[in-house]
Short mmCIF file of C-alpha atoms in Angstrom, two decimals:
data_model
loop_
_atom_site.label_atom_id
_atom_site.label_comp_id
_atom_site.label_asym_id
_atom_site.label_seq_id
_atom_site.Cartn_x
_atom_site.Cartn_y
_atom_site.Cartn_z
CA UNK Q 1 -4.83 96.94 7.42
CA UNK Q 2 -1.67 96.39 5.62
CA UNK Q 3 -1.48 96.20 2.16
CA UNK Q 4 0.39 93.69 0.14
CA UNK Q 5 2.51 94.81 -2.43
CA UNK Q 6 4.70 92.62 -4.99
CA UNK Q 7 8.03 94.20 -6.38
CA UNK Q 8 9.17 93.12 -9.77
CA UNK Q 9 12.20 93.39 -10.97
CA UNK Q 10 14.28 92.51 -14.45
CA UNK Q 11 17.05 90.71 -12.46
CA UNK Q 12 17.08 88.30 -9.76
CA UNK Q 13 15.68 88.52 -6.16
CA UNK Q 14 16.00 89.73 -3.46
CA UNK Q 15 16.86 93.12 -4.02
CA UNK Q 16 17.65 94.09 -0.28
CA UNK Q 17 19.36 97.37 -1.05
CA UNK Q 18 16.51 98.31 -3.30
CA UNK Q 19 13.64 97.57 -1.35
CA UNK Q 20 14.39 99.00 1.24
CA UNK Q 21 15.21 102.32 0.05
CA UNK Q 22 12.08 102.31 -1.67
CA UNK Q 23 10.24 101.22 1.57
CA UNK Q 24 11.65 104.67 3.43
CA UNK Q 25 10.40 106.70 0.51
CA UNK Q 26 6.91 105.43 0.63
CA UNK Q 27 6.41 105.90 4.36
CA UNK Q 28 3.48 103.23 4.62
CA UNK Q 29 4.07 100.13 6.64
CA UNK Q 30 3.30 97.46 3.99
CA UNK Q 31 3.75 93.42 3.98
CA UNK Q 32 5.57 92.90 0.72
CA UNK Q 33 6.83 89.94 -1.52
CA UNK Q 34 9.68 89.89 -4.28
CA UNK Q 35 10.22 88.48 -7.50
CA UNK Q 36 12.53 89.23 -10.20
CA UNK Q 37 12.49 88.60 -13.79
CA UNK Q 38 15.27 86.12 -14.27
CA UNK Q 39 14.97 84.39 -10.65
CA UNK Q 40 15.70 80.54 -11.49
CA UNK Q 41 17.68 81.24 -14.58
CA UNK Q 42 21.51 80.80 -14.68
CA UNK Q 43 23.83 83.26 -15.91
CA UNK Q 44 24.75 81.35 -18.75
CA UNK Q 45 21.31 81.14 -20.59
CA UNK Q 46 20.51 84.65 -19.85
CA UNK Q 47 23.89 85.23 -22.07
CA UNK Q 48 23.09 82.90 -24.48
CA UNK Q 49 19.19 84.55 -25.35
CA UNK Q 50 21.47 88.16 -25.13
CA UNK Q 51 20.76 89.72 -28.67
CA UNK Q 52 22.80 92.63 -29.74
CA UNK Q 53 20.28 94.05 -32.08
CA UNK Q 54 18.15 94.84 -28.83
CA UNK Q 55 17.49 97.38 -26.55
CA UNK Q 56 19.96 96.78 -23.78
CA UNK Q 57 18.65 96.42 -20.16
CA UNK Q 58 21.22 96.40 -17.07
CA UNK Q 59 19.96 94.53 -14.33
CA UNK Q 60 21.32 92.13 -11.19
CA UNK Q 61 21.75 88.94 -10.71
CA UNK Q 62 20.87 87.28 -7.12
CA UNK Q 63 25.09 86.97 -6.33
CA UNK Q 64 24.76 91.41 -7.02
CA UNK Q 65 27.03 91.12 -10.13
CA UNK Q 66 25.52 93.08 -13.06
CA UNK Q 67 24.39 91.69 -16.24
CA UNK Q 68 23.40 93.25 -19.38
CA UNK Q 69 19.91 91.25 -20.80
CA UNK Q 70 18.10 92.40 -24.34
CA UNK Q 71 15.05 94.50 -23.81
CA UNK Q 72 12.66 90.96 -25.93
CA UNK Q 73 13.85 88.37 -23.76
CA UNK Q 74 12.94 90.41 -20.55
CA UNK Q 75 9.59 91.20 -22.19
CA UNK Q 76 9.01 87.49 -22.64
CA UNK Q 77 10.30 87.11 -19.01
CA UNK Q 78 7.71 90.04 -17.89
CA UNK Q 79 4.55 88.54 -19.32
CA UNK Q 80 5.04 85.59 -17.70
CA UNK Q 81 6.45 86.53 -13.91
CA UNK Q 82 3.41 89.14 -13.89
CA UNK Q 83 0.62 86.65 -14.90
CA UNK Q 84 2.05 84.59 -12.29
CA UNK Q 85 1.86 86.95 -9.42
CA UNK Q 86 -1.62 88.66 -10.88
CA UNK Q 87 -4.94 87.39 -8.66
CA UNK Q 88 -2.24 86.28 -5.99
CA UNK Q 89 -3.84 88.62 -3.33
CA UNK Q 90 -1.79 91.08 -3.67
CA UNK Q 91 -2.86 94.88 -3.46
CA UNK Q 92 -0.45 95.97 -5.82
CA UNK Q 93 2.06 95.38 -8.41
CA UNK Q 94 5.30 97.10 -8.84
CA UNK Q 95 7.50 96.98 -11.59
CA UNK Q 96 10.03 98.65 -10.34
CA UNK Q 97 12.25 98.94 -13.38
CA UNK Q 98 12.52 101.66 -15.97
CA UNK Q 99 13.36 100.98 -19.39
CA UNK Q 100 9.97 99.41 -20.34
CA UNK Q 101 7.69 100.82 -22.34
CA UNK Q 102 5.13 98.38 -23.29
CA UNK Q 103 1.98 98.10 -20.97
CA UNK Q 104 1.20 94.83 -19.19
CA UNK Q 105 -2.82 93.84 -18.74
CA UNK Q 106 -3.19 93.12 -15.14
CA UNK Q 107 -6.34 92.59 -13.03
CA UNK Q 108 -4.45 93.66 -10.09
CA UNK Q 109 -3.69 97.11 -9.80
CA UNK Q 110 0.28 97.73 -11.87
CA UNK Q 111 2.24 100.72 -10.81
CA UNK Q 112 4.42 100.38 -14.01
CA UNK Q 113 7.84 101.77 -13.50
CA UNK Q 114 8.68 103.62 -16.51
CA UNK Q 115 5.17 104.71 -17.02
CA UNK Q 116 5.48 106.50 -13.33
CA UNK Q 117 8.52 107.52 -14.69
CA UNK Q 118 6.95 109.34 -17.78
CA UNK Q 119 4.33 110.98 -16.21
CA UNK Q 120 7.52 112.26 -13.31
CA UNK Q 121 8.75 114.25 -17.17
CA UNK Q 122 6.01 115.29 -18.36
CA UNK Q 123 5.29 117.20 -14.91
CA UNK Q 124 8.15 119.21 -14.46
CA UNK Q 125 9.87 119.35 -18.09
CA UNK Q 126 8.51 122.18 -20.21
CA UNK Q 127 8.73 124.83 -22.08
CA UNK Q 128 12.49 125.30 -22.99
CA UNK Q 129 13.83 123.45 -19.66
CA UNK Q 130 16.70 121.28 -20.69
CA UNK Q 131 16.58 117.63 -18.84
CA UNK Q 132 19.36 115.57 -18.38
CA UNK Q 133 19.13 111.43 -18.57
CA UNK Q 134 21.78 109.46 -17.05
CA UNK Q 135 21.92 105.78 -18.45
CA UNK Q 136 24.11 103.11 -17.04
CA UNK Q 137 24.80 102.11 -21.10
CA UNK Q 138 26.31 104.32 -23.50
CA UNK Q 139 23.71 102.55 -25.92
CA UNK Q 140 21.20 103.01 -24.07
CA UNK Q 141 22.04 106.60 -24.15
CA UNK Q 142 21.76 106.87 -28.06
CA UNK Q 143 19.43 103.47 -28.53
CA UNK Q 144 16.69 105.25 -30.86
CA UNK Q 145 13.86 102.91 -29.66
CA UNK Q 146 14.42 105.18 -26.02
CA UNK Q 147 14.99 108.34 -27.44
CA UNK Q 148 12.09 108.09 -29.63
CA UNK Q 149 10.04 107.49 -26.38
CA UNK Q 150 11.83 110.46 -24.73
CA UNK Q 151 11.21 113.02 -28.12
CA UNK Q 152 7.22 112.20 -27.69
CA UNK Q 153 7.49 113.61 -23.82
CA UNK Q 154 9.96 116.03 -24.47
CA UNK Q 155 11.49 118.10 -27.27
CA UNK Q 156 14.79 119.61 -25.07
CA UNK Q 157 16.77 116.97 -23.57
CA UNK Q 158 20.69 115.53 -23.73
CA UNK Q 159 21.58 112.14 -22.63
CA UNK Q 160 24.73 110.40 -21.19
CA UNK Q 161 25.94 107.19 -20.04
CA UNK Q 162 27.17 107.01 -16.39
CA UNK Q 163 28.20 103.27 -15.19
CA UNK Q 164 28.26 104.24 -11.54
CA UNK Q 165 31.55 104.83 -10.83
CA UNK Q 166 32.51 107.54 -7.84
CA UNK Q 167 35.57 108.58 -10.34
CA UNK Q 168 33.11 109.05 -12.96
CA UNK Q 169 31.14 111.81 -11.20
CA UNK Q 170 33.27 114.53 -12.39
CA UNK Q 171 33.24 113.54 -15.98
CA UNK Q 172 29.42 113.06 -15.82
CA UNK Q 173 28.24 116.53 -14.43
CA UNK Q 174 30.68 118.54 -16.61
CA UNK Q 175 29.10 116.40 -19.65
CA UNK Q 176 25.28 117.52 -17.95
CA UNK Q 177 26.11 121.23 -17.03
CA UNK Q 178 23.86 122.91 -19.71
CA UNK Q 179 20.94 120.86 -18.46
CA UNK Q 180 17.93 122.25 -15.82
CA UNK Q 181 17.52 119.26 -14.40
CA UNK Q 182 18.76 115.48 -14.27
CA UNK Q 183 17.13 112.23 -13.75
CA UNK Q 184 18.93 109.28 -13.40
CA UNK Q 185 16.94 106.31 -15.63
CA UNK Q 186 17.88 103.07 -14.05
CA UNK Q 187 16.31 101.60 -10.82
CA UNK Q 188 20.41 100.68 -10.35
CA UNK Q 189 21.23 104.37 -9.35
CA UNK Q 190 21.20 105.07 -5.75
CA UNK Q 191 20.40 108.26 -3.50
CA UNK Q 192 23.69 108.40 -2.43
CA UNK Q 193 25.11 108.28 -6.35
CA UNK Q 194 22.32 110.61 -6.96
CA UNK Q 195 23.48 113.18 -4.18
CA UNK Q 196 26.96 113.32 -5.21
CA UNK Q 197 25.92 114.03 -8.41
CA UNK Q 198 23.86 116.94 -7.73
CA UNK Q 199 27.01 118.22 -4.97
CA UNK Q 200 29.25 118.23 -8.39
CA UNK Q 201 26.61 119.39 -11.04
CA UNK Q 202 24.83 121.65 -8.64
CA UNK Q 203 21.71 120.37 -10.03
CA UNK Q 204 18.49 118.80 -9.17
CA UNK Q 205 19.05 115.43 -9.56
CA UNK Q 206 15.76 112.42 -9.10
CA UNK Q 207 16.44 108.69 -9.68
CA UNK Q 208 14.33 106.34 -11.23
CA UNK Q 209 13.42 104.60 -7.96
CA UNK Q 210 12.78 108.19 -6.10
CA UNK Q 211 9.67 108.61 -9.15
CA UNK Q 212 8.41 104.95 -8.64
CA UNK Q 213 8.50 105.08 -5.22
CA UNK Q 214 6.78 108.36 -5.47
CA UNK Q 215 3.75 107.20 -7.17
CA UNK Q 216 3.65 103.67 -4.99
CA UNK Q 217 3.29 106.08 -1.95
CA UNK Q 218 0.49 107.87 -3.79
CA UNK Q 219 -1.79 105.27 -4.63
CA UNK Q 220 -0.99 103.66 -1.00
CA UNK Q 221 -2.41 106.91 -0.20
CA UNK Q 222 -5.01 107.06 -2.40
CA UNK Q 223 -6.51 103.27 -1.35
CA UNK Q 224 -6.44 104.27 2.35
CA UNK Q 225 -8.35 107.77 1.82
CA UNK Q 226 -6.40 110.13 2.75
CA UNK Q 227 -5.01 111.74 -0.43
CA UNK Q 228 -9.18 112.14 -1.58
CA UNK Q 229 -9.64 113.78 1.75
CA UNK Q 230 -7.33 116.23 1.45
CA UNK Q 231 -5.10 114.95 4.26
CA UNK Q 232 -0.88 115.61 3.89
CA UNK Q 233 1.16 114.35 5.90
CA UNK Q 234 4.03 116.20 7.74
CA UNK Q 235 6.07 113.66 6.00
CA UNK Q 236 5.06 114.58 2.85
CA UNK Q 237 5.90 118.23 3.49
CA UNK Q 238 9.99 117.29 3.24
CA UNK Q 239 10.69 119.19 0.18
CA UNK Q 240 8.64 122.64 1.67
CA UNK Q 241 10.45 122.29 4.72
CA UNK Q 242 13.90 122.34 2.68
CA UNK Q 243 12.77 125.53 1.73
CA UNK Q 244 13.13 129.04 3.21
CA UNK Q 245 10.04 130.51 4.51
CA UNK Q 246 8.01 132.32 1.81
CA UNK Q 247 7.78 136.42 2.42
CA UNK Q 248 4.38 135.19 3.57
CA UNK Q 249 2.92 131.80 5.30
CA UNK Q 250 1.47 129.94 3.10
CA UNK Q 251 -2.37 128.54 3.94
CA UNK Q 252 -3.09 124.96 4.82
CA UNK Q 253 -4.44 124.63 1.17
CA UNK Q 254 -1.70 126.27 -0.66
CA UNK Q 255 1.00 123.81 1.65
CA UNK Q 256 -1.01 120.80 0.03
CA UNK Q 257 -1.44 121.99 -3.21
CA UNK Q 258 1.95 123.07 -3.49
CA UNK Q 259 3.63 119.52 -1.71
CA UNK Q 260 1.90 117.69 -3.98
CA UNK Q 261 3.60 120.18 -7.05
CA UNK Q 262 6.72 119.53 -5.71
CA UNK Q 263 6.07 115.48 -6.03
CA UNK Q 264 5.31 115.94 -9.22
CA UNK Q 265 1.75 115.79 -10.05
CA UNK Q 266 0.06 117.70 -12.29
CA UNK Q 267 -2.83 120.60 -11.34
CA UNK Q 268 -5.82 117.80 -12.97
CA UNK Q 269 -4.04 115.25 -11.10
CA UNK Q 270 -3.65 117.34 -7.62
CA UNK Q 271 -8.09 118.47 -8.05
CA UNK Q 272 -8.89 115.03 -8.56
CA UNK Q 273 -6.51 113.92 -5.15
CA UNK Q 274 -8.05 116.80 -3.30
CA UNK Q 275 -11.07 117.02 -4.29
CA UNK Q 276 -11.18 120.55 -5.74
CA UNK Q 277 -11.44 122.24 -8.89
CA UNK Q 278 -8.58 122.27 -11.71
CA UNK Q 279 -9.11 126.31 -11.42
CA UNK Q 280 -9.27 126.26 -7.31
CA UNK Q 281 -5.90 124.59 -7.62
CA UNK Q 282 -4.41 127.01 -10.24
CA UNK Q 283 -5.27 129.40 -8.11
CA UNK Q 284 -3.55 127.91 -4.46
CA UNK Q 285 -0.37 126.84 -6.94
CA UNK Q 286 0.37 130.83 -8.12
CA UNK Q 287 -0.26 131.86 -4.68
CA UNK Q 288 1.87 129.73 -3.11
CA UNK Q 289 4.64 130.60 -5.72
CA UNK Q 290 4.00 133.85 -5.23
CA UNK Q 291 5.09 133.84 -1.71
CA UNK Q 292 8.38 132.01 -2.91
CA UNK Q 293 9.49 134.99 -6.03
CA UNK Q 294 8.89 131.70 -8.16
CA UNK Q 295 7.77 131.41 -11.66
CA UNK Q 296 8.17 127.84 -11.82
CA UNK Q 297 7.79 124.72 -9.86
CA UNK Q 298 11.73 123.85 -11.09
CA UNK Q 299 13.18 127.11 -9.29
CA UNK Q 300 11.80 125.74 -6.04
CA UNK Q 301 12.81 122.40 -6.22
CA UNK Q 302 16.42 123.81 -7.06
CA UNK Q 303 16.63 125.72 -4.28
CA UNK Q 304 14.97 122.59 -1.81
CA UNK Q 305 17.02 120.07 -3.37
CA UNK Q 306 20.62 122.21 -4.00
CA UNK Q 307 20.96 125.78 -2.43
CA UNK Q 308 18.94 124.81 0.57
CA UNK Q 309 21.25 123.56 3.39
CA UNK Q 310 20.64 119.84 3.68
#
């Protein structure tokens, strides 16, 4: 049976370009419904409630001109948008927005954007890897209430502002050479911005909505079964196949364990979805990188995502 799902968003529905990029990441035929944030309110109060002494937020408006909104007045908006669609029916929740870091109580199961978002970091950034965040506001790129968020997950990181501009490209990846790896923090950025990006930085480079879709495919997994089981599909194998082949195949186990690495989970996360032990998986993981020369999980996805042939 399909499962319904409700988007959320801070701007206005629909979203068409949005949704359905996020619909061919998840790869699970789902019946889904919209709402945004600010649907029903004109462009002139939004403006009006617009404080500059808060966290800005850059969202769109149903006509798809952007629109800058304070972080408390979307908050406000939040609350009441997901109490209306909670005990709807619905299977799920998505807030598919970044930027917002307080929790929302929900009796219907919330995949919270930036929280998917956070748990995306603390995955892959460690040690003394250098990420890169790419904010569509140049306060947003020093706004302290954000990097204060960032400084709990990570120690090593360098921000910049990016408004989306093709000519902008250039200026944006010389700004982010330095960095390991970049993620682009605003549901706004596309896969095509974020592949020219990564052409000119020669960099990894996720968006927001790549991470959010991520972990809406998971737990669309997870309710059907399949990720308990142990079951990966070949879709989910995309970033292995980018690969070359290890100097030897890699076992059914080690394939699973190590797709799931390259997703972004971490090894407690990846027993629990396969039903195996933290150790059993530590074990399949340095295996599996073994076979690749790799010490880390950021080497492979460098060479799957930028020095493998697309």
């Amino acid at each position: 049976m399909r499962k319904r799902v409700c988007f959320i968003t801070l701007g206005q529905s629909p979203r068409p370009e949005l949704i359905s990029e996020v619909l061919e990441h998840i790869r699970e035929p789902i019946d889904y419904a919209e709402i945004g944030a600010l649907d029903g309110i004109a462009r002139e109060e939004i403006e009006a409630l617009h404080s500059a002494r808060d966290t800005p937020l850059v969202t769109k408006l149903a006509d798809g001109k952007e629109i800058v909104v304070s972080s408390s007045f979307i908050h406000k908006r939040l609350e009441s948008v997901i109490a209306h669609v909670d005990r709807r029916g619905h299977d799920f929740l998505v807030l598919l927005a970044s930027g917002i870091f307080r929790s929302f109580d929900t009796v219907t199961p919330l995949v919270h954007g930036q929280f998917a978002v956070d748990e995306w970091i603390t995955s892959f950034v460690m040690g003394t890897a250098q990420l890169g965040v790419v904010f569509p506001l140049r306060k947003q790129a020093s706004d302290p209430v954000t990097l204060q968020n960032y400084g709990i997950l990570i120690q090593n990181y360098q921000t910049v502002a990016y408004s989306g501009e093709a000519s902008r490209i250039d200026e944006t990846a010389m700004l982010l050479q330095s960095v390991d790896f970049i993620l682009m923090h605003s549901v706004g950025y596309t896969n095509e911005m974020a592949e020219q990006l990564a052409r000119e930085s020669h960099k990894p480079v996720v968006t927001a909505r790549r991470v959010i879709a991520g972990a809406l495919h998971l737990r669309l997994r997870e309710a059907a079964g399949a990720v308990e089981h142990g079951l990966v599909e070949a879709g989910e194998l995309d970033l292995l196949k980018r690969l070359p082949p290890p100097e030897e195949p890699l076992t059914g186990r080690e394939a699973e364990v190590l797709s799931l690495v390259l997703e972004g989970h971490p090894n407690k996360e990846i027993a629990k979805k396969l039903g195996i032990s933290h150790r059993t998986v530590e074990i399949h993981r340095s295996r599996a990188m073994a076979k690749y020369n790799a010490t880390t999980a950021m080497q492979l996805i460098r060479r799957a995502m930028i020095e493998s042939p697309r």
